Coordinates of C-alpha atoms and ligand atoms in Angstrom, one line a residue:
M188 CA 25.6 12.8 -75.6
E189 CA 28.9 11.1 -74.5
M190 CA 31.7 13.5 -74.0
Q191 CA 34.7 13.1 -76.4
K192 CA 37.7 11.5 -74.6
V193 CA 41.0 13.3 -74.5
M194 CA 44.4 11.8 -75.5
L195 CA 47.8 13.3 -74.7
I196 CA 50.6 12.4 -76.9
V197 CA 54.0 13.1 -75.4
D198 CA 57.0 12.7 -77.8
D199 CA 59.8 15.1 -78.7
V200 CA 59.7 13.9 -82.3
E201 CA 57.0 15.6 -84.3
I202 CA 56.5 12.9 -86.9
N203 CA 55.7 10.4 -84.1
R204 CA 53.1 12.7 -82.7
I205 CA 51.6 13.3 -86.1
I206 CA 51.4 9.5 -86.9
L207 CA 49.7 8.7 -83.6
S208 CA 47.4 11.8 -84.0
Q209 CA 46.3 10.4 -87.3
F210 CA 45.4 7.1 -85.7
F211 CA 43.2 8.5 -83.0
K212 CA 41.9 11.9 -84.2
N213 CA 38.5 10.6 -85.0
Q214 CA 37.9 9.1 -81.5
Y215 CA 39.8 11.4 -79.3
L216 CA 40.5 15.0 -78.8
I217 CA 44.3 15.1 -79.2
L218 CA 46.7 17.2 -77.1
E219 CA 50.4 17.2 -77.6
A220 CA 53.5 17.8 -75.5
V221 CA 57.2 17.5 -76.4
N222 CA 58.6 16.5 -73.0
G223 CA 57.6 15.7 -69.5
H224 CA 57.5 19.3 -68.3
E225 CA 55.1 20.3 -71.0
A226 CA 53.0 17.3 -70.4
L227 CA 52.5 18.3 -66.8
E228 CA 51.4 21.8 -67.8
V229 CA 48.8 20.3 -70.2
I230 CA 47.3 17.9 -67.6
E231 CA 47.2 20.7 -65.1
K232 CA 44.8 22.6 -67.4
Q233 CA 42.9 19.8 -69.0
A234 CA 41.6 16.5 -67.8
V235 CA 43.1 13.7 -69.8
D236 CA 41.8 10.2 -70.4
I237 CA 44.9 8.5 -71.7
I238 CA 48.6 9.4 -72.3
L239 CA 50.9 7.9 -75.0
L240 CA 54.3 8.5 -73.6
D241 CA 57.7 8.3 -75.3
L242 CA 60.2 7.2 -72.8
V243 CA 63.3 8.8 -74.3
M244 CA 63.0 12.6 -74.4
P245 CA 65.2 15.6 -73.6
E246 CA 64.6 17.7 -70.4
M247 CA 62.2 15.4 -68.6
N248 CA 62.0 12.0 -70.0
G249 CA 59.1 9.4 -69.9
F250 CA 60.3 7.6 -66.8
E251 CA 60.5 10.8 -64.8
L252 CA 57.0 11.9 -65.9
L253 CA 55.6 8.4 -65.2
S254 CA 57.1 8.5 -61.7
I255 CA 55.5 11.9 -61.0
L256 CA 52.1 10.8 -62.4
K257 CA 51.9 7.7 -60.3
K258 CA 52.9 9.4 -57.1
N259 CA 50.2 12.1 -57.6
E260 CA 46.8 11.0 -56.5
K261 CA 45.3 13.4 -59.0
Y262 CA 46.9 11.7 -62.0
A263 CA 47.7 8.2 -60.8
E264 CA 44.7 6.7 -62.4
I265 CA 45.3 8.1 -65.9
P266 CA 46.3 5.1 -68.0
V267 CA 49.7 5.6 -69.7
I268 CA 50.9 3.6 -72.7
A269 CA 54.6 3.8 -73.1
T270 CA 56.0 4.2 -76.7
T271 CA 59.5 2.7 -77.2
A272 CA 61.9 2.0 -80.0
R273 CA 62.4 -1.6 -81.1
N274 CA 65.8 -2.0 -79.4
E275 CA 64.7 -0.7 -75.9
G276 CA 63.5 -4.0 -74.5
D277 CA 64.4 -3.3 -70.8
N278 CA 62.7 0.1 -71.0
E279 CA 59.4 -1.6 -71.7
I280 CA 59.7 -3.9 -68.7
K281 CA 60.8 -0.9 -66.6
A282 CA 57.8 1.2 -67.7
V283 CA 55.3 -1.5 -66.9
E284 CA 56.9 -2.0 -63.5
M285 CA 56.5 1.8 -62.9
G286 CA 52.8 1.7 -63.6
A287 CA 52.4 2.0 -67.4
A288 CA 49.3 0.2 -68.6
D289 CA 51.0 -1.2 -71.7
F290 CA 53.6 -0.3 -74.3
I291 CA 53.8 0.0 -78.1
T292 CA 56.8 -0.3 -80.2
K293 CA 58.0 2.0 -83.1
P294 CA 57.6 1.9 -85.9
Y295 CA 54.0 1.9 -85.3
N296 CA 51.6 -0.7 -86.7
P297 CA 48.3 1.0 -86.8
T298 CA 46.3 -2.1 -86.0
I299 CA 48.4 -3.0 -83.0
V300 CA 48.5 0.5 -81.7
R301 CA 44.7 0.9 -82.0
C302 CA 44.2 -2.5 -80.3
R303 CA 46.5 -1.8 -77.4
V304 CA 44.8 1.6 -76.7
Q305 CA 41.4 0.1 -77.0
N306 CA 42.2 -2.7 -74.6
V307 CA 43.7 -0.4 -72.1
M308 CA 40.6 1.9 -72.2
A309 CA 38.3 -1.1 -71.9
R310 CA 40.3 -2.4 -69.0
I311 CA 40.1 0.9 -67.3
E312 CA 36.4 1.3 -67.9
N313 CA 35.8 -2.2 -66.6
E314 CA 37.7 -1.4 -63.5
W315 CA 35.7 1.8 -63.0
W316 CA 32.5 -0.1 -63.5
R317 CA 33.6 -2.6 -61.0
F318 CA 34.5 0.0 -58.6
E319 CA 31.2 1.7 -59.0
Q320 CA 29.4 -1.5 -58.6
T321 CA 31.3 -2.4 -55.4
A322 CA 30.3 1.1 -54.1
K323 CA 26.7 0.5 -55.0
D324 CA 26.8 -3.0 -53.5
R325 CA 28.2 -1.5 -50.4
Q326 CA 25.4 1.0 -50.3
I327 CA 22.8 -1.7 -50.9
V328 CA 24.4 -3.8 -48.1
E329 CA 24.2 -0.8 -45.8
M330 CA 20.6 -0.1 -46.7
R331 CA 19.7 -3.7 -46.2
R332 CA 21.3 -3.7 -42.9
Y333 CA 19.4 -0.7 -41.9
I334 CA 16.1 -2.1 -43.1
E335 CA 16.6 -5.7 -41.9
L336 CA 18.5 -5.4 -38.6
D337 CA 17.3 -4.4 -35.2
S338 CA 19.2 -1.3 -34.2
L339 CA 19.8 -2.3 -30.6
T340 CA 20.8 -5.9 -31.0
G341 CA 22.0 -6.2 -34.5
I342 CA 20.0 -9.4 -35.2
Y343 CA 17.0 -9.4 -37.6
N344 CA 14.0 -7.4 -36.8
S345 CA 10.6 -9.1 -37.0
A346 CA 9.8 -8.3 -40.6
A347 CA 13.2 -9.6 -41.8
F348 CA 12.9 -12.6 -39.6
F349 CA 9.5 -13.5 -41.0
E350 CA 10.8 -13.2 -44.6
K351 CA 14.1 -15.1 -44.0
A352 CA 12.5 -17.9 -41.9
A353 CA 9.9 -18.4 -44.6
S354 CA 12.5 -18.9 -47.4
L355 CA 14.6 -21.0 -45.0
L356 CA 11.6 -23.3 -44.3
Q357 CA 10.5 -23.5 -47.8
D358 CA 14.1 -24.1 -49.2
D359 CA 13.8 -27.7 -48.3
P360 CA 10.4 -28.6 -46.9
E361 CA 11.7 -32.1 -46.0
I362 CA 13.9 -30.7 -43.1
P363 CA 11.9 -30.5 -39.9
Y364 CA 12.2 -27.1 -38.2
N365 CA 11.1 -25.5 -34.9
I366 CA 10.0 -21.9 -34.4
V367 CA 11.0 -20.9 -30.9
Y368 CA 9.7 -17.8 -29.2
L369 CA 11.2 -16.3 -26.1
D370 CA 10.1 -13.8 -23.6
I371 CA 11.8 -12.5 -20.4
S372 CA 9.8 -12.6 -17.2
S373 CA 8.9 -9.2 -15.7
F374 CA 11.2 -7.3 -18.0
K375 CA 9.3 -4.1 -17.4
I376 CA 10.2 -4.5 -13.7
I377 CA 13.9 -5.0 -14.6
N378 CA 13.8 -1.8 -16.7
G379 CA 12.0 0.0 -13.8
L380 CA 14.4 -1.3 -11.1
F381 CA 17.6 -0.7 -13.0
H382 CA 18.6 1.8 -15.5
I383 CA 17.3 1.4 -19.1
E384 CA 21.0 0.5 -20.0
T385 CA 20.8 -2.6 -17.9
G386 CA 17.7 -3.8 -19.8
N387 CA 19.5 -3.1 -23.1
L388 CA 22.5 -5.0 -21.9
I389 CA 20.3 -8.1 -21.2
L390 CA 18.7 -7.8 -24.6
K391 CA 22.1 -7.5 -26.3
T392 CA 23.6 -10.5 -24.4
A393 CA 20.5 -12.6 -25.2
A394 CA 20.9 -11.7 -28.9
V395 CA 24.6 -12.6 -28.9
Y396 CA 23.8 -16.0 -27.4
L397 CA 20.9 -16.6 -29.9
K398 CA 23.1 -15.6 -32.8
A399 CA 25.8 -18.0 -31.7
I400 CA 23.2 -20.8 -31.4
T401 CA 21.8 -20.2 -34.9
E402 CA 25.0 -19.4 -36.7
G403 CA 25.2 -21.7 -39.7
N404 CA 22.0 -23.5 -38.8
G405 CA 19.1 -21.1 -38.8
I406 CA 18.2 -17.6 -38.0
C407 CA 17.1 -15.4 -35.1
G408 CA 15.4 -12.1 -34.7
R409 CA 14.1 -9.7 -32.1
M410 CA 10.3 -9.4 -32.4
E411 CA 9.6 -6.5 -30.1
A412 CA 10.7 -5.3 -26.7
D413 CA 12.0 -8.4 -24.8
H414 CA 10.6 -11.0 -27.3
F415 CA 12.9 -13.0 -29.6
A416 CA 12.3 -15.8 -32.2
L417 CA 14.4 -18.5 -33.7
C418 CA 14.1 -20.7 -36.6
L419 CA 16.2 -23.8 -36.3
P420 CA 16.3 -27.4 -37.7
T421 CA 14.7 -29.7 -35.1
D422 CA 17.8 -31.9 -34.8
R423 CA 20.0 -28.9 -33.9
F424 CA 17.7 -27.8 -31.1
D425 CA 18.0 -29.3 -27.7
I426 CA 15.8 -27.2 -25.5
K427 CA 17.1 -27.9 -22.0
P428 CA 20.8 -27.0 -22.6
F429 CA 19.5 -24.1 -24.8
V430 CA 17.6 -22.6 -21.8
E431 CA 20.5 -23.3 -19.5
G432 CA 22.9 -21.6 -21.8
L433 CA 20.8 -18.5 -22.1
D434 CA 20.4 -18.3 -18.3
N435 CA 24.1 -18.6 -17.8
A436 CA 24.8 -16.0 -20.4
V437 CA 22.5 -13.5 -18.8
Q438 CA 23.5 -14.4 -15.2
S439 CA 27.1 -13.8 -16.1
L440 CA 26.2 -10.0 -16.3
G441 CA 25.9 -10.1 -12.5
I442 CA 22.6 -8.3 -12.3
C443 CA 20.9 -8.9 -8.9
H444 CA 17.5 -9.9 -10.1
N445 CA 16.1 -13.2 -11.1
I446 CA 15.9 -12.9 -14.8
L447 CA 14.0 -15.8 -16.3
F448 CA 13.5 -16.6 -20.0
Y449 CA 10.3 -18.4 -21.0
V450 CA 10.3 -20.4 -24.2
G451 CA 7.5 -21.6 -26.4
V452 CA 8.2 -24.0 -29.4
Y453 CA 6.1 -24.6 -32.4
P454 CA 7.3 -27.7 -34.3
V455 CA 6.6 -26.5 -37.9
D456 CA 4.1 -28.9 -39.5
N457 CA 3.1 -26.6 -42.5
V458 CA 6.0 -24.6 -44.0
F459 CA 3.6 -22.4 -45.9
L460 CA 1.8 -21.1 -42.9
P461 CA 2.9 -17.4 -42.5
V462 CA 5.8 -17.2 -40.2
D463 CA 4.2 -14.6 -38.0
Q464 CA 1.4 -17.1 -37.3
M465 CA 3.9 -19.7 -36.5
C466 CA 5.4 -17.2 -34.0
D467 CA 1.9 -16.7 -32.5
R468 CA 1.7 -20.4 -31.9
A469 CA 5.0 -20.7 -30.2
H470 CA 4.1 -17.6 -28.2
M471 CA 0.9 -19.2 -27.2
A472 CA 2.7 -22.3 -25.9
L473 CA 4.9 -19.8 -23.9
N474 CA 1.9 -18.1 -22.5
M475 CA 0.8 -21.4 -20.9
I476 CA 3.8 -21.5 -18.6
K477 CA 4.6 -17.9 -18.1
G478 CA 4.8 -17.1 -14.4
H479 CA 5.8 -20.6 -13.5
Y480 CA 9.2 -20.8 -11.7
T481 CA 9.9 -24.4 -12.5
V482 CA 8.5 -24.9 -16.0
R483 CA 10.4 -22.8 -18.5
Y484 CA 9.3 -24.1 -21.8
A485 CA 6.4 -25.6 -23.6
Y486 CA 5.6 -27.1 -26.9
Y487 CA 2.6 -26.1 -29.1
D488 CA 0.3 -29.1 -29.6
D489 CA -3.1 -30.1 -30.9
V490 CA -4.8 -29.4 -27.5
M491 CA -3.5 -25.9 -27.7
R492 CA -4.6 -25.6 -31.2
E493 CA -8.1 -26.6 -30.3
R494 CA -8.0 -24.1 -27.3
V495 CA -6.9 -21.3 -29.6
L496 CA -9.5 -21.9 -32.2
D497 CA -12.1 -22.1 -29.3
E498 CA -10.8 -18.8 -27.9
Q499 CA -11.0 -17.2 -31.3
M500 CA -14.6 -18.3 -31.6
I501 CA -15.4 -16.9 -28.2
L502 CA -13.8 -13.6 -28.9
R503 CA -15.5 -13.3 -32.3
E504 CA -18.9 -14.1 -31.0
M505 CA -19.1 -12.7 -27.5
E506 CA -20.6 -9.3 -28.3
Y507 CA -23.2 -10.7 -30.6
A508 CA -24.0 -13.4 -28.0
L509 CA -24.6 -10.9 -25.3
E510 CA -26.8 -8.8 -27.5
E511 CA -28.8 -11.8 -28.8
K512 CA -29.3 -13.0 -25.2
Q513 CA -27.4 -16.2 -25.7
F514 CA -26.0 -15.9 -22.2
C515 CA -28.5 -17.0 -19.5
V516 CA -28.3 -17.3 -15.8
Y517 CA -28.7 -20.6 -14.0
L518 CA -29.4 -20.8 -10.2
Q519 CA -27.9 -23.5 -8.1
P520 CA -29.8 -23.8 -4.7
I521 CA -27.8 -23.8 -1.5
Y522 CA -29.5 -26.2 1.0
S523 CA -29.9 -26.1 4.7
I524 CA -29.4 -29.7 5.9
N525 CA -31.4 -29.0 9.0
E526 CA -34.4 -27.3 7.2
N527 CA -34.0 -29.7 4.2
C528 CA -34.8 -26.9 1.8
P529 CA -33.0 -24.2 -0.3
V530 CA -32.0 -21.2 1.7
S531 CA -30.2 -19.3 -0.9
A532 CA -28.8 -19.8 -4.5
E533 CA -25.8 -19.0 -6.5
A534 CA -26.1 -17.5 -9.9
L535 CA -24.0 -19.2 -12.6
V536 CA -23.9 -18.0 -16.1
R537 CA -24.3 -20.3 -19.2
W538 CA -23.8 -19.7 -22.8
I539 CA -26.5 -21.3 -24.9
H540 CA -24.8 -21.3 -28.3
P541 CA -27.0 -21.7 -31.4
S542 CA -24.8 -24.4 -32.9
Q543 CA -22.7 -25.7 -30.0
G544 CA -25.4 -25.9 -27.3
L545 CA -24.6 -25.2 -23.7
I546 CA -21.2 -23.9 -23.1
S547 CA -20.0 -24.0 -19.5
P548 CA -18.4 -20.9 -17.9
G549 CA -15.1 -22.7 -17.4
R550 CA -14.6 -22.3 -21.2
F551 CA -15.3 -18.7 -21.6
I552 CA -14.9 -16.9 -18.2
P553 CA -11.0 -17.2 -18.3
V554 CA -11.1 -15.6 -21.8
F555 CA -13.3 -12.8 -20.6
E556 CA -11.1 -12.3 -17.5
R557 CA -8.2 -11.7 -19.9
N558 CA -9.9 -9.4 -22.3
G559 CA -12.1 -7.5 -19.8
F560 CA -15.4 -8.5 -21.2
I561 CA -16.2 -10.2 -17.9
V562 CA -17.2 -6.9 -16.4
R563 CA -20.0 -6.5 -18.9
L564 CA -21.1 -10.1 -18.6
D565 CA -21.1 -9.8 -14.7
R566 CA -23.3 -6.8 -15.0
F567 CA -25.6 -8.6 -17.2
V568 CA -25.8 -11.5 -14.8
W569 CA -26.4 -9.1 -11.7
E570 CA -29.2 -7.4 -13.5
T571 CA -30.8 -10.6 -14.6
V572 CA -30.7 -11.8 -11.0
C573 CA -32.2 -8.5 -9.8
V574 CA -35.0 -8.9 -12.3
F575 CA -35.6 -12.4 -11.1
L576 CA -35.6 -11.3 -7.4
A577 CA -38.0 -8.5 -8.1
E578 CA -40.4 -10.9 -9.8
Q579 CA -40.1 -13.3 -6.9
R580 CA -40.8 -10.6 -4.5
K581 CA -44.0 -9.7 -6.5
K582 CA -45.1 -13.4 -6.7
T583 CA -44.2 -14.7 -3.3
D584 CA -43.8 -13.5 0.2
R585 CA -40.6 -15.7 0.6
V586 CA -37.7 -14.4 -1.4
I587 CA -34.6 -16.6 -1.4
P588 CA -31.4 -14.4 -1.6
V589 CA -29.1 -15.0 -4.5
S590 CA -25.3 -14.7 -4.6
V591 CA -23.6 -13.4 -7.7
N592 CA -20.0 -13.9 -8.7
V593 CA -17.9 -10.8 -8.9
S594 CA -14.8 -10.9 -11.0
R595 CA -11.8 -9.1 -9.5
L596 CA -11.7 -6.8 -12.5
N597 CA -14.8 -5.0 -11.2
F598 CA -12.8 -3.6 -8.4
Y599 CA -10.8 -1.5 -10.8
N600 CA -14.0 0.2 -12.1
S601 CA -14.8 3.3 -10.2
D602 CA -18.6 2.8 -10.7
F603 CA -18.6 -0.7 -9.3
Y604 CA -20.3 0.2 -6.1
D605 CA -22.8 2.5 -7.7
T606 CA -23.7 -0.1 -10.2
I607 CA -24.6 -2.7 -7.6
T608 CA -26.5 -0.4 -5.3
G609 CA -28.1 1.3 -8.3
L610 CA -29.4 -2.1 -9.4
L611 CA -30.9 -2.8 -5.9
E612 CA -32.6 0.6 -6.0
K613 CA -33.8 0.3 -9.5
Y614 CA -35.6 -3.0 -8.7
A615 CA -36.6 -2.0 -5.2
L616 CA -34.7 -4.8 -3.6
E617 CA -33.4 -5.0 -0.1
P618 CA -29.6 -5.4 0.3
W619 CA -29.8 -8.9 2.0
M620 CA -31.4 -10.3 -1.2
L621 CA -28.2 -10.0 -3.3
K622 CA -25.0 -11.3 -2.0
L623 CA -21.5 -10.9 -3.6
E624 CA -19.1 -13.8 -4.1
I625 CA -15.5 -12.7 -4.3
T626 CA -12.8 -15.3 -4.8
E627 CA -10.3 -15.7 -2.1
S628 CA -7.4 -14.8 -4.4
A629 CA -9.0 -11.4 -5.4
Y630 CA -8.6 -10.3 -1.7
M631 CA -4.9 -10.7 -2.2
D632 CA -4.6 -8.5 -5.3
N633 CA -4.5 -5.2 -3.6
P634 CA -5.8 -6.0 -0.2
R635 CA -6.3 -2.5 1.2
Q636 CA -8.1 -1.1 -1.8
I637 CA -10.3 -4.2 -2.2
I638 CA -11.1 -4.6 1.5
S639 CA -12.2 -1.0 1.8
Q640 CA -14.6 -1.4 -1.2
I641 CA -16.0 -4.6 0.3
K642 CA -16.6 -2.9 3.6
R643 CA -18.7 -0.3 1.9
F644 CA -21.1 -3.0 0.6
Q645 CA -21.3 -4.6 4.1
E646 CA -22.1 -1.1 5.5
Y647 CA -24.9 -1.0 2.8
G648 CA -26.3 -4.2 4.3
M649 CA -25.1 -6.7 1.8
Q650 CA -23.5 -10.0 2.7
I651 CA -20.1 -11.0 1.2
L652 CA -19.0 -14.5 0.5
M653 CA -15.4 -15.5 0.2
D654 CA -15.5 -17.9 -2.8
D655 CA -13.2 -20.9 -3.3
F656 CA -11.7 -20.6 0.2
G657 CA -8.7 -22.9 0.6
N658 CA -7.4 -22.7 -3.0
G659 CA -5.6 -19.3 -2.5
Y660 CA -3.0 -18.4 0.0
S661 CA -5.0 -16.8 2.8
S662 CA -4.5 -18.5 6.2
L663 CA -7.3 -19.0 8.7
N664 CA -5.5 -16.3 10.8
M665 CA -5.7 -13.7 8.0
L666 CA -9.5 -14.2 7.8
R667 CA -9.8 -12.3 11.2
N668 CA -9.0 -9.1 9.4
M669 CA -11.0 -9.7 6.2
P670 CA -14.5 -8.4 5.7
V671 CA -16.3 -11.8 5.1
D672 CA -19.7 -12.9 6.2
I673 CA -19.8 -16.3 4.6
L674 CA -16.9 -18.7 3.8
K675 CA -17.5 -20.9 0.7
V676 CA -15.1 -23.8 1.1
A677 CA -13.6 -24.9 -2.2
M678 CA -15.0 -28.1 -3.7
N679 CA -11.9 -30.2 -3.4
F680 CA -12.0 -30.3 0.5
V681 CA -15.3 -32.1 0.7
Q682 CA -14.5 -34.3 -2.3
D683 CA -11.3 -35.5 -0.5
I684 CA -12.8 -36.3 2.9
E685 CA -13.8 -39.9 2.1
H686 CA -10.2 -41.0 1.5
S687 CA -8.2 -38.4 3.4
D688 CA -8.5 -38.1 7.2
R689 CA -6.4 -34.9 6.8
A690 CA -8.9 -33.2 4.5
A691 CA -11.7 -34.3 7.0
G692 CA -9.7 -32.7 9.8
I693 CA -9.1 -29.5 8.0
L694 CA -12.7 -29.1 7.1
K695 CA -13.7 -29.7 10.7
N696 CA -11.3 -27.0 11.8
V697 CA -12.4 -24.6 9.2
V698 CA -16.1 -24.9 10.2
K699 CA -15.2 -24.4 13.8
M700 CA -13.0 -21.5 13.3
A701 CA -15.6 -19.8 11.0
R702 CA -18.1 -20.2 13.8
D703 CA -15.6 -18.6 16.3
L704 CA -15.2 -15.7 13.9
D705 CA -19.0 -15.4 13.5
M706 CA -19.0 -16.4 9.9
S707 CA -21.3 -18.8 8.2
V708 CA -19.9 -21.6 6.1
V709 CA -21.1 -23.0 2.8
I710 CA -19.5 -26.2 1.5
E711 CA -19.4 -26.5 -2.3
G712 CA -19.3 -29.6 -4.4
V713 CA -21.3 -32.0 -2.1
E714 CA -22.2 -35.0 -4.3
T715 CA -22.8 -38.0 -1.9
R716 CA -24.8 -38.9 1.1
P717 CA -21.7 -39.8 3.2
Q718 CA -20.4 -36.3 2.6
V719 CA -23.7 -34.8 3.7
D720 CA -23.7 -36.9 6.9
F721 CA -20.0 -36.0 7.6
L722 CA -20.9 -32.3 7.2
Q723 CA -23.9 -32.5 9.4
G724 CA -21.8 -34.2 12.0
I725 CA -19.3 -31.4 12.2
G726 CA -22.1 -28.9 12.5
C727 CA -22.1 -27.5 9.0
D728 CA -25.5 -26.6 7.8
N729 CA -25.3 -25.0 4.3
I730 CA -24.5 -27.1 1.4
Q731 CA -24.2 -26.5 -2.3
G732 CA -23.8 -29.5 -4.6
F733 CA -25.1 -31.9 -7.1
Y734 CA -26.3 -34.2 -4.2
F735 CA -29.2 -31.7 -3.8
S736 CA -29.3 -30.0 -7.2
K737 CA -27.4 -29.0 -10.2
P738 CA -27.6 -25.4 -11.3
L739 CA -31.0 -25.0 -12.8
P740 CA -32.6 -22.6 -15.4
M741 CA -34.5 -19.9 -13.6
E742 CA -38.0 -21.5 -14.4
K743 CA -36.9 -24.8 -13.0
F744 CA -35.4 -23.2 -9.9
E745 CA -38.7 -21.3 -9.4
E746 CA -40.6 -24.6 -9.7
L747 CA -38.2 -26.2 -7.2
I748 CA -38.6 -23.5 -4.5
A749 CA -42.4 -23.3 -5.0
G750 CA -42.6 -27.2 -4.5
K751 CA -40.4 -26.9 -1.4
D752 CA -42.6 -24.1 -0.1
R753 CA -45.6 -26.4 -0.6
A754 CA -43.7 -29.3 1.0
T755 CA -42.9 -27.2 4.0
G756 CA -46.4 -25.7 4.0
K757 CA -45.5 -22.1 3.0
Ligands
C2E1024 P1 -17.6 -21.3 -8.7 O1 -18.0 -19.9 -8.3 O2 -16.8 -21.9 -7.8 O3 -19.0 -22.0 -9.0 C1 -19.2 -23.3 -8.5 C2 -19.0 -24.3 -9.7 O4 -19.1 -25.6 -9.2 C3 -20.1 -24.2 -10.7 O5 -19.5 -24.5 -12.0 C4 -21.0 -25.3 -10.4 O6 -21.8 -25.7 -11.4 C5 -20.1 -26.3 -9.8 N1 -20.6 -27.3 -8.9 C6 -21.7 -27.0 -8.1 N2 -21.9 -28.2 -7.4 C7 -21.1 -29.1 -7.8 C8 -20.8 -30.5 -7.5 O7 -21.5 -31.1 -6.6 N3 -19.9 -31.2 -8.1 C9 -19.2 -30.6 -9.1 N4 -18.2 -31.3 -9.7 N5 -19.4 -29.3 -9.4 C10 -20.3 -28.5 -8.8 P2 -19.7 -23.6 -13.2 O8 -21.2 -23.2 -13.3 O9 -19.2 -24.4 -14.3 O10 -18.9 -22.3 -12.9 C11 -17.5 -22.4 -12.9 C12 -16.9 -21.1 -12.5 O11 -17.2 -20.1 -13.5 C13 -17.5 -20.7 -11.2 O12 -16.9 -21.2 -10.2 C14 -17.1 -19.2 -11.2 O13 -15.9 -18.9 -10.8 C15 -17.2 -18.9 -12.7 N6 -18.6 -18.3 -12.9 C16 -19.7 -18.8 -13.2 N7 -20.7 -17.8 -13.5 C17 -20.0 -16.7 -13.3 C18 -20.4 -15.3 -13.4 O14 -21.6 -15.0 -13.7 N8 -19.5 -14.3 -13.3 C19 -18.2 -14.7 -12.9 N9 -17.4 -13.7 -12.7 N10 -17.8 -15.9 -12.9 C20 -18.7 -16.9 -13.1
CA1025 CA1 -18.9 -18.8 -6.9

């Protein structure tokens, strides 16, 4: 129930008080006072909603009371309507100037008096409502800020960015937009090297720059940690000056570390795609160049899109494919030129996909290297090879050793050594039958740790090949200290010799130096007779390449070596 409002009538003339009371007694609780002093006593005791105040009174007149009320915070908001006699024109103006809400003139006209009081009350209520609304609005704004803004940088957080960008893009789908994704190189290192405050300062500086760039054009947000995103009209985004400006902003902080921003751009081609997926695409473009020192930005394009879809298929199906034996192992013979027959082989995995047919490892190995599945796949390949070797051993007295590829991730598993040696024991194989191919670059990951593990295999009696030699950074000199039995020279060397004397010279030296270091050499990727002749000429015997044979399914490989055995009379 609404509380009854209270009206105070202040007038020294009783009849005036009675008349006014009559007008309002049904709507208001009426209180009366005969002068200013009494009025103050009344409002001390009782809250009042409106005062009708006679200006001319003995003791304390209306002006004095009005002045006290307006100066007192407690009473200043109470609306006062001055009551005056017809001949007191100046008083009316003076009263209004002193803060009276309105005035009424005696003799009272009931309609006018009621109207004025009603108007004043409505105005006050309206003001109150507006005041409350503003307070509520302020609260809402505060809450929204809290919900939408990133607490460190003050720009949108990811959820707000996704929402705002979606409405920006859909507002006018005709305007072409870019979604831009940014990441700072080795931010964790920066946080580790310096104090966390330094990291925060970099993030805040970047945010200030991004905000300035997007002001009035688009929006920006912090996605997570050191990742930011922008949504900007294409014609307002010039990537080169954008990256330079960002670099300058951060470098102006004077932090002694090379802080590089990498930028991926997705030119929006479908405004209804969820913005988080747009960001994923821009992020993907960024991942293509992350780690490069010279290339700092990349655009998402159709090739990337295909790659992403392909990668998604690979990730979706890999487990099932392994269970269903869709992966199979091919063997590529390694020939001895002098003996003119295979002396060993390399195991190369293939994915025989039910609908896509044969998928080459170049497509799926990099994906598995990233998500770690390569460790399981490698183990599957090793065991398949061991089974093959065990069968060979049963069937023939001449077992050809097979080398298997070892992803560098295996070195981070504590059971790597036991797995390999366990397989050899399980299938009663001798250590020389299985060789391990380790890429040159893996030796560089954590040299001491990797080298000591490799030595254990050598001590066990296995041979180690350094794969892809020449594509990494190890110098011939460094090889002296590396546990390597066989050097596999990267394919591009032999493929270059026909049109580059330099490549031919290098190859010649590599073969000579390997011989000096007591290492064997296998040259990969030999495709032509002139290449074979050249290699024979420089004293290189072992060759792997399409010239002799492509990688073969195991049965075909078996047929090949059986035929060669017959040919050589074995
Ligand atoms: P890789 O170890 O350098 O293997 C040699 C690659 O060269 C193989 O490609 C082989 O088919 C190809 N090749 C051999 N001779 C020639 C030639 O004369 N000309 C040309 N153009 N290519 C030749 P593949 O089978 O596609 O394998 C690619 C890469 O995938 C391998 O390079 C290896 O790094 C990786 N890989 C294959 N199987 C496995 C595996 O079981 N585990 C691991 N971790 N990686 C594997
Ligand atoms: Ca290899």
